[in-house]
Short mmCIF file of C-alpha atoms in Angstrom, two decimals:
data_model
loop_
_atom_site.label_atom_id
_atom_site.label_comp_id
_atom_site.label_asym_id
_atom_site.label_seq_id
_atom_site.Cartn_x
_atom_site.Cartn_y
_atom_site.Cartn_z
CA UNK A 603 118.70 126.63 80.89
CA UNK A 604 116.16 128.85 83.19
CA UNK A 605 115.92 132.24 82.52
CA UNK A 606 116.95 135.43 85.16
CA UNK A 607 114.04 136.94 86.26
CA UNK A 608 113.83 140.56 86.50
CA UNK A 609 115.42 141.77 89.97
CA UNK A 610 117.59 144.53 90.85
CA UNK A 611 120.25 141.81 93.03
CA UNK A 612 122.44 139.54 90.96
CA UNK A 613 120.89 136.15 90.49
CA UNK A 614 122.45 132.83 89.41
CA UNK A 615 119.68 130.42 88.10
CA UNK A 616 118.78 126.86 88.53
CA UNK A 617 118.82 125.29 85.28
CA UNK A 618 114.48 124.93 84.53
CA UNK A 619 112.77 122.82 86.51
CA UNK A 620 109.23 123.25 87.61
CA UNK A 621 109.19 123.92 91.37
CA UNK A 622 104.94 123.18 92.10
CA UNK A 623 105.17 124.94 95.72
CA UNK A 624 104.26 128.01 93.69
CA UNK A 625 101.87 128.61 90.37
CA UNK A 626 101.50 132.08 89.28
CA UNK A 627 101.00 134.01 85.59
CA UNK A 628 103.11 136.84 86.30
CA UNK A 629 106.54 136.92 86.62
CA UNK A 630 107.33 137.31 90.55
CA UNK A 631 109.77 136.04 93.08
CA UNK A 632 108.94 133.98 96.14
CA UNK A 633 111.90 134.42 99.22
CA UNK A 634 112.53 131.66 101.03
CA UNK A 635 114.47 133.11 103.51
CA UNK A 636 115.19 136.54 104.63
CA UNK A 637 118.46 136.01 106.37
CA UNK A 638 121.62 137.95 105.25
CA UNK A 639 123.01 136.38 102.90
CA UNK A 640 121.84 134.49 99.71
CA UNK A 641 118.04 134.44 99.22
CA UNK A 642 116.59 131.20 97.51
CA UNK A 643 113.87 132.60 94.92
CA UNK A 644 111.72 130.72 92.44
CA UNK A 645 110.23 132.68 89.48
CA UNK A 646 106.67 130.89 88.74
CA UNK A 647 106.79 132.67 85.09
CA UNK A 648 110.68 131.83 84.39
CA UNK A 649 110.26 128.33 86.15
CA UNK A 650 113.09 128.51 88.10
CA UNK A 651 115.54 128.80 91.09
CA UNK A 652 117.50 131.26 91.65
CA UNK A 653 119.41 132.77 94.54
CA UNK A 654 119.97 136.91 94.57
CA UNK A 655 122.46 138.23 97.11
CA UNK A 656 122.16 141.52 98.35
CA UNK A 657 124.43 144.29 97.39
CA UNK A 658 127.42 144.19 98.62
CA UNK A 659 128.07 140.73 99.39
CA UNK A 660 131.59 139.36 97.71
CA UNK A 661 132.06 137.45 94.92
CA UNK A 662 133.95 134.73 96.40
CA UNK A 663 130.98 134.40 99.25
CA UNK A 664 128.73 134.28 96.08
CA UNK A 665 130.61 131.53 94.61
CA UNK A 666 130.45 129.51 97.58
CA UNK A 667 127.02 129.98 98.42
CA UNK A 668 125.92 129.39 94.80
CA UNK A 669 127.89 125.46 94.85
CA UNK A 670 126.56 125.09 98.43
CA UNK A 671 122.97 125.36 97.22
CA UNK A 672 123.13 122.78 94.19
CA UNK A 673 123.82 120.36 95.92
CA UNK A 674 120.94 117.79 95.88
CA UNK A 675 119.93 117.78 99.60
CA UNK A 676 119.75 121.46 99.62
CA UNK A 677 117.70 121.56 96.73
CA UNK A 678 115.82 118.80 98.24
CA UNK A 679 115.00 120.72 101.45
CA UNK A 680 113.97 123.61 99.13
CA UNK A 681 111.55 121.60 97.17
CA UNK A 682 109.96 120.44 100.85
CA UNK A 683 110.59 122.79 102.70
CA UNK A 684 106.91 124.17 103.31
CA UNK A 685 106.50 120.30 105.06
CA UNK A 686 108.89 122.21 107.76
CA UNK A 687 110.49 118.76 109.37
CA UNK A 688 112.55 119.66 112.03
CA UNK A 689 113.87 116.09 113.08
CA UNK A 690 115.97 113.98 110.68
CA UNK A 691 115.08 110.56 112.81
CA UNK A 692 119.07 109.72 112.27
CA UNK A 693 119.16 109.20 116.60
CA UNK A 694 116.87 106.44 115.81
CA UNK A 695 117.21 104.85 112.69
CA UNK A 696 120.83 105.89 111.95
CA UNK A 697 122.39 106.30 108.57
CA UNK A 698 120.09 105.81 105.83
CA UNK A 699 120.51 105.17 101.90
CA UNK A 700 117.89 106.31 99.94
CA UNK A 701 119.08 104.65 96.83
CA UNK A 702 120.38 101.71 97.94
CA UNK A 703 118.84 98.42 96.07
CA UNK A 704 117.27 95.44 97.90
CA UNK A 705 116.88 92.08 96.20
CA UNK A 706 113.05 91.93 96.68
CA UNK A 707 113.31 88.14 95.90
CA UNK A 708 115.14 87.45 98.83
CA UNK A 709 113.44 85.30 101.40
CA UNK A 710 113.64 87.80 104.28
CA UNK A 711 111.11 90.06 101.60
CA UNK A 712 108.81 87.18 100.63
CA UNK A 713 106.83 87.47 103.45
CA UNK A 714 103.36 88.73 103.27
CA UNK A 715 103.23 92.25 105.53
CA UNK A 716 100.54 92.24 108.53
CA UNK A 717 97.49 93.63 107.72
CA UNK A 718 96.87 97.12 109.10
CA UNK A 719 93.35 98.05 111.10
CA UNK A 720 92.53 100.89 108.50
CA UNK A 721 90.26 102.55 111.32
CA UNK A 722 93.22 102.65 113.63
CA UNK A 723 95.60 104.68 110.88
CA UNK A 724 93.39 106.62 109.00
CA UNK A 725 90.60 109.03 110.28
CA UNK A 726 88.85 108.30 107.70
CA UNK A 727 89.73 105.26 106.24
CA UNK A 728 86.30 105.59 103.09
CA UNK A 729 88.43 107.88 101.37
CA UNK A 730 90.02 107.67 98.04
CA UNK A 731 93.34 106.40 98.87
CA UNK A 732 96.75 106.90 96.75
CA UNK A 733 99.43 103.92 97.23
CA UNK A 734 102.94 104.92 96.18
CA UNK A 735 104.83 101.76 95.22
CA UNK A 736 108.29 102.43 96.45
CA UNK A 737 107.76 105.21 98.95
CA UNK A 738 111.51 106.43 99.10
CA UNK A 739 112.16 108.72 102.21
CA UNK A 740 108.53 109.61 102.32
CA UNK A 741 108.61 113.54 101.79
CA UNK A 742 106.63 113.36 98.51
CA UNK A 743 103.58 111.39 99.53
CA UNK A 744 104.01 113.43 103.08
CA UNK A 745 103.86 116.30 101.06
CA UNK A 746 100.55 115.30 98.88
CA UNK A 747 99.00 114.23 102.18
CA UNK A 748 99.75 117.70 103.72
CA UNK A 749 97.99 119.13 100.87
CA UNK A 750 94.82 117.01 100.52
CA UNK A 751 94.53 116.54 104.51
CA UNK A 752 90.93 115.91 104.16
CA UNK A 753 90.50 114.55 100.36
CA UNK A 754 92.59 111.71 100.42
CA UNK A 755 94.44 109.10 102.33
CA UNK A 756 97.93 107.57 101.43
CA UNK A 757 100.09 104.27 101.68
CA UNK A 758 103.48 104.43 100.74
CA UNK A 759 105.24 101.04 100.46
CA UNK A 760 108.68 100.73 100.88
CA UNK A 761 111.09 97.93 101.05
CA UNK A 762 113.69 99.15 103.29
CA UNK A 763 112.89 99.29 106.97
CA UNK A 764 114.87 102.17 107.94
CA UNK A 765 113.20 104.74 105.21
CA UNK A 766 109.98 103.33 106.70
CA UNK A 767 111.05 104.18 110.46
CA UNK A 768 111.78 107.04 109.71
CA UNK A 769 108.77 108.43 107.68
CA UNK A 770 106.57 107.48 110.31
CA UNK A 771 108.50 109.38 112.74
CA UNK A 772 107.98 112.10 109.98
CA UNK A 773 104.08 111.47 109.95
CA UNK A 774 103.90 111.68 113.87
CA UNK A 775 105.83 115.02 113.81
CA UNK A 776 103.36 116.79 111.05
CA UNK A 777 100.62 114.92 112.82
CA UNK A 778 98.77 113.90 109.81
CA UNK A 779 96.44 111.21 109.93
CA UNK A 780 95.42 110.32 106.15
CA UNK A 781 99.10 109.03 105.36
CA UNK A 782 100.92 105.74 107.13
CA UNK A 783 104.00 104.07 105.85
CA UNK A 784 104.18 100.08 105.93
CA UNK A 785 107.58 97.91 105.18
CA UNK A 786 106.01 96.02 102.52
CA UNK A 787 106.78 94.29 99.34
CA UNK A 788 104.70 95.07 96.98
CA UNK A 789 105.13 92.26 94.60
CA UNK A 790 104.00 89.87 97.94
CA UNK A 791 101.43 92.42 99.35
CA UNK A 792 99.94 94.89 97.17
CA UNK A 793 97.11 92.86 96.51
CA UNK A 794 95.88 91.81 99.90
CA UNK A 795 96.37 95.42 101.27
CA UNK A 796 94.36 97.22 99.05
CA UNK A 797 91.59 94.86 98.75
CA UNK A 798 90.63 94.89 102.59
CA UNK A 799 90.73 99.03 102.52
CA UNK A 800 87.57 100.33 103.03
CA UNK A 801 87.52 103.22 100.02
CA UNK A 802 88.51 103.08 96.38
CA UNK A 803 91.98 103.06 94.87
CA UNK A 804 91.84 106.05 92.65
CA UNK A 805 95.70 106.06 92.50
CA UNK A 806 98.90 103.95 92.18
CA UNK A 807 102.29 105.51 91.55
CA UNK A 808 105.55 103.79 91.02
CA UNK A 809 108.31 106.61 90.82
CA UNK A 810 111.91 105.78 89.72
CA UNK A 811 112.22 102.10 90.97
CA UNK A 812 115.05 100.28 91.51
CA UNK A 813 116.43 99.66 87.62
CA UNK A 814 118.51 96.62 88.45
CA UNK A 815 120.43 97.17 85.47
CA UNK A 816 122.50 93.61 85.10
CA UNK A 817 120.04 91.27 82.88
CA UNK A 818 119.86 88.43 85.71
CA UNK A 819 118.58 91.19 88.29
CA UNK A 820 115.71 92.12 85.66
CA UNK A 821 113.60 89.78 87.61
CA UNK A 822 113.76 91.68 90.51
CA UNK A 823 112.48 95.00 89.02
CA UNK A 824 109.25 96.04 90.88
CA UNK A 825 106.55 95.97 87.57
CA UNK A 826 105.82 92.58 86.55
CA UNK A 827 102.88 91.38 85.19
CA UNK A 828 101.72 89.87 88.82
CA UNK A 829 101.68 93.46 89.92
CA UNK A 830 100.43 95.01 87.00
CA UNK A 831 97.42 93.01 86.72
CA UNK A 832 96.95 93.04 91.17
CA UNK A 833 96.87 96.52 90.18
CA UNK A 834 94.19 96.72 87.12
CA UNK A 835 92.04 94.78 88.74
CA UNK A 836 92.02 96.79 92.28
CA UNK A 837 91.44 100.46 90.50
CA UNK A 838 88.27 101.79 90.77
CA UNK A 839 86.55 102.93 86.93
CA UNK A 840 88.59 106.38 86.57
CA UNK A 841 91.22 105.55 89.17
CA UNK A 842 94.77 106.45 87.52
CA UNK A 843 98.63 104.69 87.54
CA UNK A 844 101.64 107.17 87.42
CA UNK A 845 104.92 105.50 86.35
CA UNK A 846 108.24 107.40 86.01
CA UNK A 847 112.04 106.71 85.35
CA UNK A 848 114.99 108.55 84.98
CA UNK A 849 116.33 105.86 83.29
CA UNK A 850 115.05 104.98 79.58
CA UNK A 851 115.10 101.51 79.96
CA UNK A 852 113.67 100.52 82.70
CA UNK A 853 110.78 103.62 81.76
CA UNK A 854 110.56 101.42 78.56
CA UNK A 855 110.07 98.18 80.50
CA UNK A 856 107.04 99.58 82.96
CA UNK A 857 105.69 101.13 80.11
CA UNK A 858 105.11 97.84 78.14
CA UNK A 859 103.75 96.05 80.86
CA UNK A 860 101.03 98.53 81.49
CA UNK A 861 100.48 99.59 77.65
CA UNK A 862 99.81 95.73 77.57
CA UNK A 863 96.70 96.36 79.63
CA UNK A 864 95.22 98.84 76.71
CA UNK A 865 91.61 97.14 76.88
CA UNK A 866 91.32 98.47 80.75
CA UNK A 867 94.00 101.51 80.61
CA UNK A 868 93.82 104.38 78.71
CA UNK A 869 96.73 106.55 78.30
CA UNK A 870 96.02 110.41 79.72
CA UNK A 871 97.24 112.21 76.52
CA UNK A 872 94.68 110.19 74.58
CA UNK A 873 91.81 111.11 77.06
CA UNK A 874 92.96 115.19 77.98
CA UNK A 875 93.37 116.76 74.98
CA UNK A 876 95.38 119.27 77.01
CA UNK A 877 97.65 116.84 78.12
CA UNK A 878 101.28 117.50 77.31
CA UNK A 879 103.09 114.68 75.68
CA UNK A 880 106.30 114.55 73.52
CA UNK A 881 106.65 112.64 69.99
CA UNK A 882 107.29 109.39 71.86
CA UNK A 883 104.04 109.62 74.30
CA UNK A 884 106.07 110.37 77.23
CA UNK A 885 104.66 113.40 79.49
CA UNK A 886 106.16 116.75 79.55
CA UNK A 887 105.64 117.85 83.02
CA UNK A 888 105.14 115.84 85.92
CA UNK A 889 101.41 116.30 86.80
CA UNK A 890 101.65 115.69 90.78
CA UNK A 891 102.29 119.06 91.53
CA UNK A 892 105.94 118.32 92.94
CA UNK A 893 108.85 116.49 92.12
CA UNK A 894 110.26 113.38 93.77
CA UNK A 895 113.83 113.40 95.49
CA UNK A 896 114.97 111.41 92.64
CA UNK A 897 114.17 114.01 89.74
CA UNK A 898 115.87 116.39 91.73
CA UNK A 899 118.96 114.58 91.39
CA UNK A 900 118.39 113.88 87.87
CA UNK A 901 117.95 117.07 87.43
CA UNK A 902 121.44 118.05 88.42
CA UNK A 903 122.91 115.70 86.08
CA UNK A 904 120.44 117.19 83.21
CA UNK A 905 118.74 113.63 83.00
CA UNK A 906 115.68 113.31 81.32
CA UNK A 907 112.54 112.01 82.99
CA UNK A 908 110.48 109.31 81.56
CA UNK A 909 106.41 109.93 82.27
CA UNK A 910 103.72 107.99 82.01
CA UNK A 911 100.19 108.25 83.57
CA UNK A 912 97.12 105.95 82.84
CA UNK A 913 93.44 105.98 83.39
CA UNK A 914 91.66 102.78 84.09
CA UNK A 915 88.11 103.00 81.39
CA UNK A 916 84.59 102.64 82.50
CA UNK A 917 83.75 99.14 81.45
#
């Protein structure tokens, strides 16, 4: 449970989550929006949300505004919403389910993807790149690329077209060019992509994949050892993977295929000695600097997250 910061309005708190938009060491809050009505704070120090009304302002609207903002798209849009997207792409690629699971082995998915001209949708196409393995909706890697317009480049692979359409309508809107979204799968593709780019894979992130809980779909999961080792072998010395689950079983899976690969990988906690681990090794915190869509969600169902990052050793 997050704690009430000190403000003279009324506030009803998030329960703690770490919002990264915002890092400070004093306790302050940050308003979102100005409007009559409920403001959306954070509170760096308290780690949390929070939403003060101003004086005056009834109860019952309270209530109402207070259930209106938990709800996970809201909270999603607050967690973006520096990334500012004004157009929701549904005109063009209709209705689209972010969590809705594709059978990678199906033949339609077994094709290799084209290869892209990296001059063509990168500016730079020598820099460092990031590939996130199950890109989602896009807003987190948009929101990394945003950040690191001139550091980095990033590739998000996603299996479902329509999340793909529409991220790239998302990438022409911000007009960033050191991100592009492909319809990929990565089992099929990974390796071929990354090993015509230009720069060095310094980082490969696989965030909440598809669990496929039934025991027959466990061979559709996303980390296998194919992938795992396609991966290994493409990081650059000091390049890093970042696996997460909300889901303790599938976090368990990805975990032993990759703690497999111990001779190459190095676990962070055992490399920063200021890295934040619990008694089983997972990480406390999530070290991008902002969370997925998917531990916002988890977060309203008070589900734990499942961490893992690794660091490939000079050899």
């Amino acid at each position: 449970m997050g704690c009430i910061c000190h403000a003279a309005s009324a506030v009803v708190v998030v329960p703690r989550a770490k919002h990264a938009l915002f890092s400070s060491t004093s306790c302050r809050n940050f308003v979102l929006s100005s409007a009559l009505g409920p403001q959306h704070r954070f509170c760096s120090n308290c780690n949390s949300w929070g939403i003060s009304w101003r004086s005056g302002t009834t109860a019952v609207t309270a209530k109402a505004d207070e259930k209106q903002l938990f709800k996970s798209p809201n909270l999603v849009a607050l967690e973006y919403a520096d990334l500012n997207i004004k157009y929701n792409g549904s005109e063009v690629v209709g209705h689209v389910r972010t969590r809705q699971h594709v059978n990678p082995l199906g033949a339609s998915f077994l094709k290799p993807a084209q290869l892209p001209d990296w001059n063509e949708i990168f500016r730079d196409p020598t820099l460092p790149l990031t590939v996130d393995i199950g890109s989602g909706s896009g807003r987190f890697l948009l929101w990394l690329a945003k950040q690191n317009s001139d550091l980095r480049n990033y590739l998000g692979l996603e299996i479902r077209q329509k999340l793909v359409k529409r991220a790239q309508l998302w990438v022409k809107e911000l007009a960033l060019n050191n991100i592009h979204f492909m319809f990929a799968n990565a089992t099929v593709s990974f390796q071929q992509l990354v090993c015509t780019y230009p720069g060095p894979l310094m980082l490969v992130c696989i965030l909440c994949p598809d669990p496929h809980f039934k025991k027959r779909h466990h061979k559709r999961r996303v980390v296998q050892k194919p992938l795992v080792d396609s991966i290994v072998k493409s990081l650059m010395p000091g390049g890093q993977v970042f696996i997460q689950s909300d889901v303790l079983e599938v976090a368990l899976d990805m975990r032993k295929w990759f703690d497999d690969e111990s001779v190459v990988l190095q676990h962070i906690c055992a490399i920063d000695p200021f890295g934040k681990c619990d008694d089983n090794g997972w990480l406390l915190c999530n070290p991008m600097g902002i969370r997925t869509e998917r531990e916002i969600h988890a977060g309203l169902e008070n589900a734990k997250i499942y961490r893992r990052m690794y660091q490939k050793m000079q050899i």
